[in-house]
Amino acid sequence: MSADRYAVVGHPVEHSKSPWIHARFAALTGQAVQYDKLLAPLDGFVETIARFRASGGRGCNVTVPFKFEAIALATAVSDRARLAGACNTLRFDGTSVYGDNTDGVGLVRDIEQGAGRAIAGQRVLLVGAGGAAAGVLGPLLQARPAGIVVANRTVAKAQTLADSHAALAAQAAVPLQACSLDALQALGAFDMVVNATASSLAGDAVPVPASVLRPGSLAVDLMYGAAAQGFLAWARRHGAEPRDGLGMLVEQAAESFAVWRGVRPPTSSVLRDLRALLQGG
Ligand code: ATR
């Protein structure tokens, strides 16, 4: 039996761990899946997808910088992708393209199951209001925390992100508030702080005051590897429990696999082995 073909499409894509993760999922579930990396030219996302479909591709993950082009290309999208305004998962169904976003559910699963911390009833701070933050806010609201504050350097973007999620927040009965980074000083400590900014990539310091943490707060960076280390060390220094984005990476992949195959792969051994691989290498 020949394997069904999937891929991660991005620019750059060379360092993606997704082929390794999906190979493990395929082995663990007994699914005949082949998963590759596809480098698309910056001005050639649509053509790259068209070629991949024509050659038999069944679906793909989409990463930086194409998640917005991916939602434009989809002919039907999930509610969570619509709220995020972006797709990280496409499934090719004959002539139609189903678009989904599994990033937020991946984060929620990693916090609740990976870190073993219930989000319900907790005060959550989401730092950042770009694409990464937009991808996770909806599923965080659906996990019914006591409240979410979205803080961003450019406060207008935080407000726009909160406004676009106001209906969901009301439906979930979760107070949702936007503020500037400076305003955080007055808001006290949070149970969970999620860093969805790109500040570490720019080599900048952690953009929030230490007063947002208390001993035992969970401090999650959506990145992993070197990019996450500044935030995680800062969290550790202030008595918080640091967690990088590797668990979210594995969980979003598992959700994408389920969207394509209708089968949910187990994740804990995959995360453990991936962490060991990265630390060894
Ligand atoms: P991504 O897709 O990774 O979210 P993005 O859409 O460019 O990338 O968003 C980057 C986020 O990081 C934004 O919230 C940005 O703040 P602004 O909206 O004010 O630009 C935030 N960010 C980037 N560098 C930062 C820094 N040095 N300090 C604080 N926030 C920063």
PDB file of N, CA, C and O in Angstrom, residues 207-278:
ATOM      1  N   PRO A 207       9.502  41.492  27.815  1.00  0.00           N
ATOM      2  CA  PRO A 207       8.833  42.793  27.758  1.00  0.00           C
ATOM      3  C   PRO A 207       7.807  43.051  28.858  1.00  0.00           C
ATOM      4  O   PRO A 207       7.057  43.998  28.750  1.00  0.00           O
ATOM      5  N   VAL A 208       7.766  42.234  29.917  1.00  0.00           N
ATOM      6  CA  VAL A 208       6.762  42.461  30.966  1.00  0.00           C
ATOM      7  C   VAL A 208       7.436  42.527  32.343  1.00  0.00           C
ATOM      8  O   VAL A 208       8.494  41.932  32.552  1.00  0.00           O
ATOM      9  N   PRO A 209       6.845  43.264  33.302  1.00  0.00           N
ATOM     10  CA  PRO A 209       7.448  43.350  34.635  1.00  0.00           C
ATOM     11  C   PRO A 209       7.311  42.033  35.393  1.00  0.00           C
ATOM     12  O   PRO A 209       6.352  41.274  35.168  1.00  0.00           O
ATOM     13  N   ALA A 210       8.268  41.777  36.302  1.00  0.00           N
ATOM     14  CA  ALA A 210       8.246  40.523  37.063  1.00  0.00           C
ATOM     15  C   ALA A 210       7.038  40.444  37.989  1.00  0.00           C
ATOM     16  O   ALA A 210       6.683  39.351  38.459  1.00  0.00           O
ATOM     17  N   SER A 211       6.367  41.564  38.205  1.00  0.00           N
ATOM     18  CA  SER A 211       5.191  41.563  39.085  1.00  0.00           C
ATOM     19  C   SER A 211       4.036  40.731  38.512  1.00  0.00           C
ATOM     20  O   SER A 211       3.090  40.419  39.239  1.00  0.00           O
ATOM     21  N   VAL A 212       4.104  40.345  37.233  1.00  0.00           N
ATOM     22  CA  VAL A 212       3.026  39.504  36.675  1.00  0.00           C
ATOM     23  C   VAL A 212       3.158  38.055  37.152  1.00  0.00           C
ATOM     24  O   VAL A 212       2.233  37.257  36.977  1.00  0.00           O
ATOM     25  N   LEU A 213       4.328  37.728  37.727  1.00  0.00           N
ATOM     26  CA  LEU A 213       4.557  36.355  38.198  1.00  0.00           C
ATOM     27  C   LEU A 213       4.449  36.275  39.708  1.00  0.00           C
ATOM     28  O   LEU A 213       4.767  37.226  40.420  1.00  0.00           O
ATOM     29  N   ARG A 214       3.998  35.150  40.189  1.00  0.00           N
ATOM     30  CA  ARG A 214       4.116  34.814  41.610  1.00  0.00           C
ATOM     31  C   ARG A 214       4.743  33.423  41.663  1.00  0.00           C
ATOM     32  O   ARG A 214       4.757  32.715  40.641  1.00  0.00           O
ATOM     33  N   PRO A 215       5.262  32.994  42.832  1.00  0.00           N
ATOM     34  CA  PRO A 215       5.820  31.639  42.884  1.00  0.00           C
ATOM     35  C   PRO A 215       4.773  30.623  42.428  1.00  0.00           C
ATOM     36  O   PRO A 215       3.630  30.662  42.884  1.00  0.00           O
ATOM     37  N   GLY A 216       5.175  29.772  41.498  1.00  0.00           N
ATOM     38  CA  GLY A 216       4.244  28.745  41.023  1.00  0.00           C
ATOM     39  C   GLY A 216       3.447  29.122  39.802  1.00  0.00           C
ATOM     40  O   GLY A 216       2.779  28.268  39.204  1.00  0.00           O
ATOM     41  N   SER A 217       3.485  30.392  39.372  1.00  0.00           N
ATOM     42  CA  SER A 217       2.811  30.740  38.109  1.00  0.00           C
ATOM     43  C   SER A 217       3.392  29.861  37.000  1.00  0.00           C
ATOM     44  O   SER A 217       4.590  29.551  37.010  1.00  0.00           O
ATOM     45  N   LEU A 218       2.545  29.502  36.049  1.00  0.00           N
ATOM     46  CA  LEU A 218       3.052  28.788  34.876  1.00  0.00           C
ATOM     47  C   LEU A 218       3.440  29.833  33.836  1.00  0.00           C
ATOM     48  O   LEU A 218       2.631  30.721  33.514  1.00  0.00           O
ATOM     49  N   ALA A 219       4.678  29.775  33.343  1.00  0.00           N
ATOM     50  CA  ALA A 219       5.157  30.758  32.367  1.00  0.00           C
ATOM     51  C   ALA A 219       5.514  30.025  31.080  1.00  0.00           C
ATOM     52  O   ALA A 219       6.504  29.305  31.027  1.00  0.00           O
ATOM     53  N   VAL A 220       4.687  30.197  30.045  1.00  0.00           N
ATOM     54  CA  VAL A 220       4.853  29.440  28.804  1.00  0.00           C
ATOM     55  C   VAL A 220       5.355  30.357  27.698  1.00  0.00           C
ATOM     56  O   VAL A 220       4.782  31.424  27.478  1.00  0.00           O
ATOM     57  N   ASP A 221       6.413  29.951  27.016  1.00  0.00           N
ATOM     58  CA  ASP A 221       6.828  30.652  25.804  1.00  0.00           C
ATOM     59  C   ASP A 221       6.393  29.800  24.617  1.00  0.00           C
ATOM     60  O   ASP A 221       6.596  28.584  24.622  1.00  0.00           O
ATOM     61  N   LEU A 222       5.791  30.414  23.621  1.00  0.00           N
ATOM     62  CA  LEU A 222       5.332  29.627  22.466  1.00  0.00           C
ATOM     63  C   LEU A 222       6.498  29.126  21.625  1.00  0.00           C
ATOM     64  O   LEU A 222       6.316  28.257  20.779  1.00  0.00           O
ATOM     65  N   MET A 223       7.701  29.688  21.882  1.00  0.00           N
ATOM     66  CA  MET A 223       8.865  29.221  21.124  1.00  0.00           C
ATOM     67  C   MET A 223       9.590  28.133  21.905  1.00  0.00           C
ATOM     68  O   MET A 223       9.297  27.904  23.078  1.00  0.00           O
ATOM     69  N   TYR A 224      10.553  27.498  21.250  1.00  0.00           N
ATOM     70  CA  TYR A 224      11.385  26.522  21.954  1.00  0.00           C
ATOM     71  C   TYR A 224      12.817  26.704  21.475  1.00  0.00           C
ATOM     72  O   TYR A 224      13.078  27.506  20.573  1.00  0.00           O
ATOM     73  N   GLY A 225      13.742  25.972  22.087  1.00  0.00           N
ATOM     74  CA  GLY A 225      15.148  26.124  21.715  1.00  0.00           C
ATOM     75  C   GLY A 225      15.681  27.460  22.205  1.00  0.00           C
ATOM     76  O   GLY A 225      15.154  28.049  23.152  1.00  0.00           O
ATOM     77  N   ALA A 226      16.706  27.949  21.514  1.00  0.00           N
ATOM     78  CA  ALA A 226      17.412  29.151  21.972  1.00  0.00           C
ATOM     79  C   ALA A 226      16.467  30.342  22.132  1.00  0.00           C
ATOM     80  O   ALA A 226      16.611  31.129  23.071  1.00  0.00           O
ATOM     81  N   ALA A 227      15.493  30.472  21.246  1.00  0.00           N
ATOM     82  CA  ALA A 227      14.616  31.646  21.266  1.00  0.00           C
ATOM     83  C   ALA A 227      13.807  31.752  22.552  1.00  0.00           C
ATOM     84  O   ALA A 227      13.400  32.846  22.935  1.00  0.00           O
ATOM     85  N   ALA A 228      13.567  30.652  23.215  1.00  0.00           N
ATOM     86  CA  ALA A 228      12.721  30.680  24.418  1.00  0.00           C
ATOM     87  C   ALA A 228      13.521  30.886  25.692  1.00  0.00           C
ATOM     88  O   ALA A 228      12.948  31.176  26.749  1.00  0.00           O
ATOM     89  N   GLN A 229      14.846  30.746  25.615  1.00  0.00           N
ATOM     90  CA  GLN A 229      15.634  30.622  26.853  1.00  0.00           C
ATOM     91  C   GLN A 229      15.614  31.870  27.728  1.00  0.00           C
ATOM     92  O   GLN A 229      15.592  31.771  28.953  1.00  0.00           O
ATOM     93  N   GLY A 230      15.616  33.047  27.130  1.00  0.00           N
ATOM     94  CA  GLY A 230      15.601  34.287  27.919  1.00  0.00           C
ATOM     95  C   GLY A 230      14.356  34.369  28.784  1.00  0.00           C
ATOM     96  O   GLY A 230      14.437  34.610  30.000  1.00  0.00           O
ATOM     97  N   PHE A 231      13.219  34.126  28.200  1.00  0.00           N
ATOM     98  CA  PHE A 231      11.946  34.179  28.936  1.00  0.00           C
ATOM     99  C   PHE A 231      11.886  33.088  30.000  1.00  0.00           C
ATOM    100  O   PHE A 231      11.464  33.333  31.144  1.00  0.00           O
ATOM    101  N   LEU A 232      12.333  31.902  29.672  1.00  0.00           N
ATOM    102  CA  LEU A 232      12.245  30.784  30.617  1.00  0.00           C
ATOM    103  C   LEU A 232      13.183  31.005  31.814  1.00  0.00           C
ATOM    104  O   LEU A 232      12.805  30.717  32.960  1.00  0.00           O
ATOM    105  N   ALA A 233      14.361  31.541  31.556  1.00  0.00           N
ATOM    106  CA  ALA A 233      15.309  31.821  32.657  1.00  0.00           C
ATOM    107  C   ALA A 233      14.739  32.921  33.553  1.00  0.00           C
ATOM    108  O   ALA A 233      14.836  32.838  34.792  1.00  0.00           O
ATOM    109  N   TRP A 234      14.149  33.926  32.941  1.00  0.00           N
ATOM    110  CA  TRP A 234      13.509  35.022  33.702  1.00  0.00           C
ATOM    111  C   TRP A 234      12.392  34.453  34.581  1.00  0.00           C
ATOM    112  O   TRP A 234      12.286  34.777  35.763  1.00  0.00           O
ATOM    113  N   ALA A 235      11.589  33.570  34.032  1.00  0.00           N
ATOM    114  CA  ALA A 235      10.481  32.969  34.788  1.00  0.00           C
ATOM    115  C   ALA A 235      11.022  32.165  35.974  1.00  0.00           C
ATOM    116  O   ALA A 235      10.525  32.266  37.096  1.00  0.00           O
ATOM    117  N   ARG A 236      12.053  31.387  35.705  1.00  0.00           N
ATOM    118  CA  ARG A 236      12.655  30.542  36.752  1.00  0.00           C
ATOM    119  C   ARG A 236      13.207  31.421  37.875  1.00  0.00           C
ATOM    120  O   ARG A 236      13.006  31.129  39.052  1.00  0.00           O
ATOM    121  N   ARG A 237      13.868  32.505  37.499  1.00  0.00           N
ATOM    122  CA  ARG A 237      14.441  33.433  38.501  1.00  0.00           C
ATOM    123  C   ARG A 237      13.380  33.979  39.437  1.00  0.00           C
ATOM    124  O   ARG A 237      13.640  34.295  40.575  1.00  0.00           O
ATOM    125  N   HIS A 238      12.166  34.091  38.946  1.00  0.00           N
ATOM    126  CA  HIS A 238      11.088  34.668  39.756  1.00  0.00           C
ATOM    127  C   HIS A 238      10.162  33.602  40.335  1.00  0.00           C
ATOM    128  O   HIS A 238       9.041  33.913  40.728  1.00  0.00           O
ATOM    129  N   GLY A 239      10.629  32.362  40.369  1.00  0.00           N
ATOM    130  CA  GLY A 239       9.892  31.317  41.067  1.00  0.00           C
ATOM    131  C   GLY A 239       8.739  30.717  40.278  1.00  0.00           C
ATOM    132  O   GLY A 239       7.951  29.935  40.827  1.00  0.00           O
ATOM    133  N   ALA A 240       8.632  31.063  39.000  1.00  0.00           N
ATOM    134  CA  ALA A 240       7.551  30.520  38.180  1.00  0.00           C
ATOM    135  C   ALA A 240       7.964  29.166  37.600  1.00  0.00           C
ATOM    136  O   ALA A 240       9.145  28.801  37.617  1.00  0.00           O
ATOM    137  N   GLU A 241       6.989  28.434  37.085  1.00  0.00           N
ATOM    138  CA  GLU A 241       7.262  27.146  36.445  1.00  0.00           C
ATOM    139  C   GLU A 241       7.402  27.393  34.940  1.00  0.00           C
ATOM    140  O   GLU A 241       6.425  27.726  34.277  1.00  0.00           O
ATOM    141  N   PRO A 242       8.623  27.255  34.399  1.00  0.00           N
ATOM    142  CA  PRO A 242       8.805  27.567  32.978  1.00  0.00           C
ATOM    143  C   PRO A 242       8.382  26.405  32.079  1.00  0.00           C
ATOM    144  O   PRO A 242       8.534  25.238  32.451  1.00  0.00           O
ATOM    145  N   ARG A 243       7.853  26.737  30.922  1.00  0.00           N
ATOM    146  CA  ARG A 243       7.501  25.696  29.947  1.00  0.00           C
ATOM    147  C   ARG A 243       7.706  26.267  28.545  1.00  0.00           C
ATOM    148  O   ARG A 243       7.160  27.313  28.204  1.00  0.00           O
ATOM    149  N   ASP A 244       8.458  25.549  27.726  1.00  0.00           N
ATOM    150  CA  ASP A 244       8.691  26.055  26.368  1.00  0.00           C
ATOM    151  C   ASP A 244       7.598  25.566  25.418  1.00  0.00           C
ATOM    152  O   ASP A 244       6.644  24.904  25.835  1.00  0.00           O
ATOM    153  N   GLY A 245       7.729  25.894  24.141  1.00  0.00           N
ATOM    154  CA  GLY A 245       6.680  25.618  23.174  1.00  0.00           C
ATOM    155  C   GLY A 245       6.786  24.254  22.492  1.00  0.00           C
ATOM    156  O   GLY A 245       6.036  23.977  21.551  1.00  0.00           O
ATOM    157  N   LEU A 246       7.698  23.397  22.988  1.00  0.00           N
ATOM    158  CA  LEU A 246       7.873  22.108  22.303  1.00  0.00           C
ATOM    159  C   LEU A 246       6.647  21.212  22.465  1.00  0.00           C
ATOM    160  O   LEU A 246       6.247  20.505  21.533  1.00  0.00           O
ATOM    161  N   GLY A 247       6.036  21.256  23.657  1.00  0.00           N
ATOM    162  CA  GLY A 247       4.829  20.453  23.877  1.00  0.00           C
ATOM    163  C   GLY A 247       3.688  20.923  22.995  1.00  0.00           C
ATOM    164  O   GLY A 247       2.942  20.117  22.420  1.00  0.00           O
ATOM    165  N   MET A 248       3.566  22.241  22.848  1.00  0.00           N
ATOM    166  CA  MET A 248       2.532  22.787  21.957  1.00  0.00           C
ATOM    167  C   MET A 248       2.789  22.339  20.511  1.00  0.00           C
ATOM    168  O   MET A 248       1.849  22.020  19.774  1.00  0.00           O
ATOM    169  N   LEU A 249       4.067  22.303  20.128  1.00  0.00           N
ATOM    170  CA  LEU A 249       4.404  21.872  18.755  1.00  0.00           C
ATOM    171  C   LEU A 249       3.913  20.447  18.505  1.00  0.00           C
ATOM    172  O   LEU A 249       3.305  20.144  17.471  1.00  0.00           O
ATOM    173  N   VAL A 250       4.156  19.562  19.471  1.00  0.00           N
ATOM    174  CA  VAL A 250       3.736  18.164  19.314  1.00  0.00           C
ATOM    175  C   VAL A 250       2.205  18.063  19.350  1.00  0.00           C
ATOM    176  O   VAL A 250       1.599  17.327  18.550  1.00  0.00           O
ATOM    177  N   GLU A 251       1.567  18.825  20.239  1.00  0.00           N
ATOM    178  CA  GLU A 251       0.108  18.735  20.360  1.00  0.00           C
ATOM    179  C   GLU A 251      -0.615  19.310  19.132  1.00  0.00           C
ATOM    180  O   GLU A 251      -1.625  18.768  18.690  1.00  0.00           O
ATOM    181  N   GLN A 252      -0.094  20.422  18.585  1.00  0.00           N
ATOM    182  CA  GLN A 252      -0.756  20.954  17.383  1.00  0.00           C
ATOM    183  C   GLN A 252      -0.588  19.973  16.216  1.00  0.00           C
ATOM    184  O   GLN A 252      -1.475  19.824  15.384  1.00  0.00           O
ATOM    185  N   ALA A 253       0.560  19.287  16.211  1.00  0.00           N
ATOM    186  CA  ALA A 253       0.784  18.290  15.159  1.00  0.00           C
ATOM    187  C   ALA A 253      -0.209  17.126  15.309  1.00  0.00           C
ATOM    188  O   ALA A 253      -0.764  16.638  14.316  1.00  0.00           O
ATOM    189  N   ALA A 254      -0.450  16.716  16.546  1.00  0.00           N
ATOM    190  CA  ALA A 254      -1.388  15.608  16.787  1.00  0.00           C
ATOM    191  C   ALA A 254      -2.802  15.987  16.337  1.00  0.00           C
ATOM    192  O   ALA A 254      -3.528  15.178  15.744  1.00  0.00           O
ATOM    193  N   GLU A 255      -3.167  17.234  16.593  1.00  0.00           N
ATOM    194  CA  GLU A 255      -4.495  17.694  16.174  1.00  0.00           C
ATOM    195  C   GLU A 255      -4.577  17.757  14.640  1.00  0.00           C
ATOM    196  O   GLU A 255      -5.602  17.379  14.055  1.00  0.00           O
ATOM    197  N   SER A 256      -3.518  18.199  13.987  1.00  0.00           N
ATOM    198  CA  SER A 256      -3.511  18.215  12.519  1.00  0.00           C
ATOM    199  C   SER A 256      -3.634  16.791  11.975  1.00  0.00           C
ATOM    200  O   SER A 256      -4.385  16.532  11.026  1.00  0.00           O
ATOM    201  N   PHE A 257      -2.900  15.878  12.576  1.00  0.00           N
ATOM    202  CA  PHE A 257      -2.942  14.463  12.159  1.00  0.00           C
ATOM    203  C   PHE A 257      -4.373  13.942  12.261  1.00  0.00           C
ATOM    204  O   PHE A 257      -4.870  13.235  11.370  1.00  0.00           O
ATOM    205  N   ALA A 258      -5.059  14.345  13.351  1.00  0.00           N
ATOM    206  CA  ALA A 258      -6.455  13.903  13.535  1.00  0.00           C
ATOM    207  C   ALA A 258      -7.374  14.534  12.479  1.00  0.00           C
ATOM    208  O   ALA A 258      -8.314  13.888  12.004  1.00  0.00           O
ATOM    209  N   VAL A 259      -7.106  15.776  12.116  1.00  0.00           N
ATOM    210  CA  VAL A 259      -7.905  16.441  11.067  1.00  0.00           C
ATOM    211  C   VAL A 259      -7.763  15.687   9.745  1.00  0.00           C
ATOM    212  O   VAL A 259      -8.726  15.490   9.007  1.00  0.00           O
ATOM    213  N   TRP A 260      -6.559  15.223   9.447  1.00  0.00           N
ATOM    214  CA  TRP A 260      -6.326  14.510   8.181  1.00  0.00           C
ATOM    215  C   TRP A 260      -6.787  13.065   8.210  1.00  0.00           C
ATOM    216  O   TRP A 260      -7.318  12.548   7.242  1.00  0.00           O
ATOM    217  N   ARG A 261      -6.510  12.385   9.326  1.00  0.00           N
ATOM    218  CA  ARG A 261      -6.635  10.925   9.350  1.00  0.00           C
ATOM    219  C   ARG A 261      -7.811  10.408  10.175  1.00  0.00           C
ATOM    220  O   ARG A 261      -8.128   9.210  10.124  1.00  0.00           O
ATOM    221  N   GLY A 262      -8.404  11.306  10.990  1.00  0.00           N
ATOM    222  CA  GLY A 262      -9.499  10.866  11.863  1.00  0.00           C
ATOM    223  C   GLY A 262      -9.031   9.999  13.013  1.00  0.00           C
ATOM    224  O   GLY A 262      -9.843   9.328  13.656  1.00  0.00           O
ATOM    225  N   VAL A 263      -7.749  10.019  13.276  1.00  0.00           N
ATOM    226  CA  VAL A 263      -7.161   9.207  14.356  1.00  0.00           C
ATOM    227  C   VAL A 263      -6.272  10.117  15.192  1.00  0.00           C
ATOM    228  O   VAL A 263      -5.460  10.857  14.636  1.00  0.00           O
ATOM    229  N   ARG A 264      -6.422  10.071  16.513  1.00  0.00           N
ATOM    230  CA  ARG A 264      -5.599  10.951  17.371  1.00  0.00           C
ATOM    231  C   ARG A 264      -4.397  10.174  17.896  1.00  0.00           C
ATOM    232  O   ARG A 264      -4.539   9.209  18.641  1.00  0.00           O
ATOM    233  N   PRO A 265      -3.196  10.567  17.520  1.00  0.00           N
ATOM    234  CA  PRO A 265      -2.013   9.841  18.004  1.00  0.00           C
ATOM    235  C   PRO A 265      -1.696  10.191  19.455  1.00  0.00           C
ATOM    236  O   PRO A 265      -2.003  11.293  19.906  1.00  0.00           O
ATOM    237  N   PRO A 266      -1.059   9.267  20.181  1.00  0.00           N
ATOM    238  CA  PRO A 266      -0.588   9.598  21.537  1.00  0.00           C
ATOM    239  C   PRO A 266       0.593  10.555  21.431  1.00  0.00           C
ATOM    240  O   PRO A 266       1.315  10.540  20.436  1.00  0.00           O
ATOM    241  N   THR A 267       0.779  11.421  22.445  1.00  0.00           N
ATOM    242  CA  THR A 267       1.798  12.471  22.316  1.00  0.00           C
ATOM    243  C   THR A 267       2.920  12.421  23.358  1.00  0.00           C
ATOM    244  O   THR A 267       4.003  12.943  23.096  1.00  0.00           O
ATOM    245  N   SER A 268       2.665  11.835  24.529  1.00  0.00           N
ATOM    246  CA  SER A 268       3.646  12.042  25.605  1.00  0.00           C
ATOM    247  C   SER A 268       4.998  11.409  25.289  1.00  0.00           C
ATOM    248  O   SER A 268       6.049  12.028  25.515  1.00  0.00           O
ATOM    249  N   SER A 269       5.020  10.204  24.719  1.00  0.00           N
ATOM    250  CA  SER A 269       6.317   9.583  24.415  1.00  0.00           C
ATOM    251  C   SER A 269       7.004  10.324  23.266  1.00  0.00           C
ATOM    252  O   SER A 269       8.240  10.395  23.197  1.00  0.00           O
ATOM    253  N   VAL A 270       6.201  10.893  22.365  1.00  0.00           N
ATOM    254  CA  VAL A 270       6.772  11.629  21.229  1.00  0.00           C
ATOM    255  C   VAL A 270       7.459  12.902  21.735  1.00  0.00           C
ATOM    256  O   VAL A 270       8.584  13.228  21.332  1.00  0.00           O
ATOM    257  N   LEU A 271       6.797  13.599  22.662  1.00  0.00           N
ATOM    258  CA  LEU A 271       7.404  14.811  23.231  1.00  0.00           C
ATOM    259  C   LEU A 271       8.671  14.460  24.005  1.00  0.00           C
ATOM    260  O   LEU A 271       9.702  15.125  23.868  1.00  0.00           O
ATOM    261  N   ARG A 272       8.594  13.411  24.790  1.00  0.00           N
ATOM    262  CA  ARG A 272       9.769  13.012  25.582  1.00  0.00           C
ATOM    263  C   ARG A 272      10.962  12.714  24.656  1.00  0.00           C
ATOM    264  O   ARG A 272      12.076  13.192  24.865  1.00  0.00           O
ATOM    265  N   ASP A 273      10.720  11.953  23.600  1.00  0.00           N
ATOM    266  CA  ASP A 273      11.819  11.562  22.710  1.00  0.00           C
ATOM    267  C   ASP A 273      12.326  12.747  21.890  1.00  0.00           C
ATOM    268  O   ASP A 273      13.522  12.852  21.604  1.00  0.00           O
ATOM    269  N   LEU A 274      11.415  13.640  21.497  1.00  0.00           N
ATOM    270  CA  LEU A 274      11.838  14.818  20.731  1.00  0.00           C
ATOM    271  C   LEU A 274      12.717  15.718  21.598  1.00  0.00           C
ATOM    272  O   LEU A 274      13.748  16.228  21.155  1.00  0.00           O
ATOM    273  N   ARG A 275      12.329  15.872  22.861  1.00  0.00           N
ATOM    274  CA  ARG A 275      13.130  16.694  23.779  1.00  0.00           C
ATOM    275  C   ARG A 275      14.527  16.076  23.953  1.00  0.00           C
ATOM    276  O   ARG A 275      15.535  16.782  23.915  1.00  0.00           O
ATOM    277  N   ALA A 276      14.568  14.785  24.100  1.00  0.00           N
ATOM    278  CA  ALA A 276      15.861  14.111  24.265  1.00  0.00           C
ATOM    279  C   ALA A 276      16.711  14.276  22.999  1.00  0.00           C
ATOM    280  O   ALA A 276      17.915  14.557  23.068  1.00  0.00           O
ATOM    281  N   LEU A 277      16.077  14.169  21.855  1.00  0.00           N
ATOM    282  CA  LEU A 277      16.787  14.319  20.579  1.00  0.00           C
ATOM    283  C   LEU A 277      17.388  15.721  20.471  1.00  0.00           C
ATOM    284  O   LEU A 277      18.541  15.886  20.073  1.00  0.00           O
ATOM    285  N   LEU A 278      16.595  16.733  20.822  1.00  0.00           N
ATOM    286  CA  LEU A 278      17.073  18.116  20.679  1.00  0.00           C
ATOM    287  C   LEU A 278      18.173  18.405  21.696  1.00  0.00           C
ATOM    288  O   LEU A 278      19.116  19.140  21.404  1.00  0.00           O
TER     289      LEU A 278
END
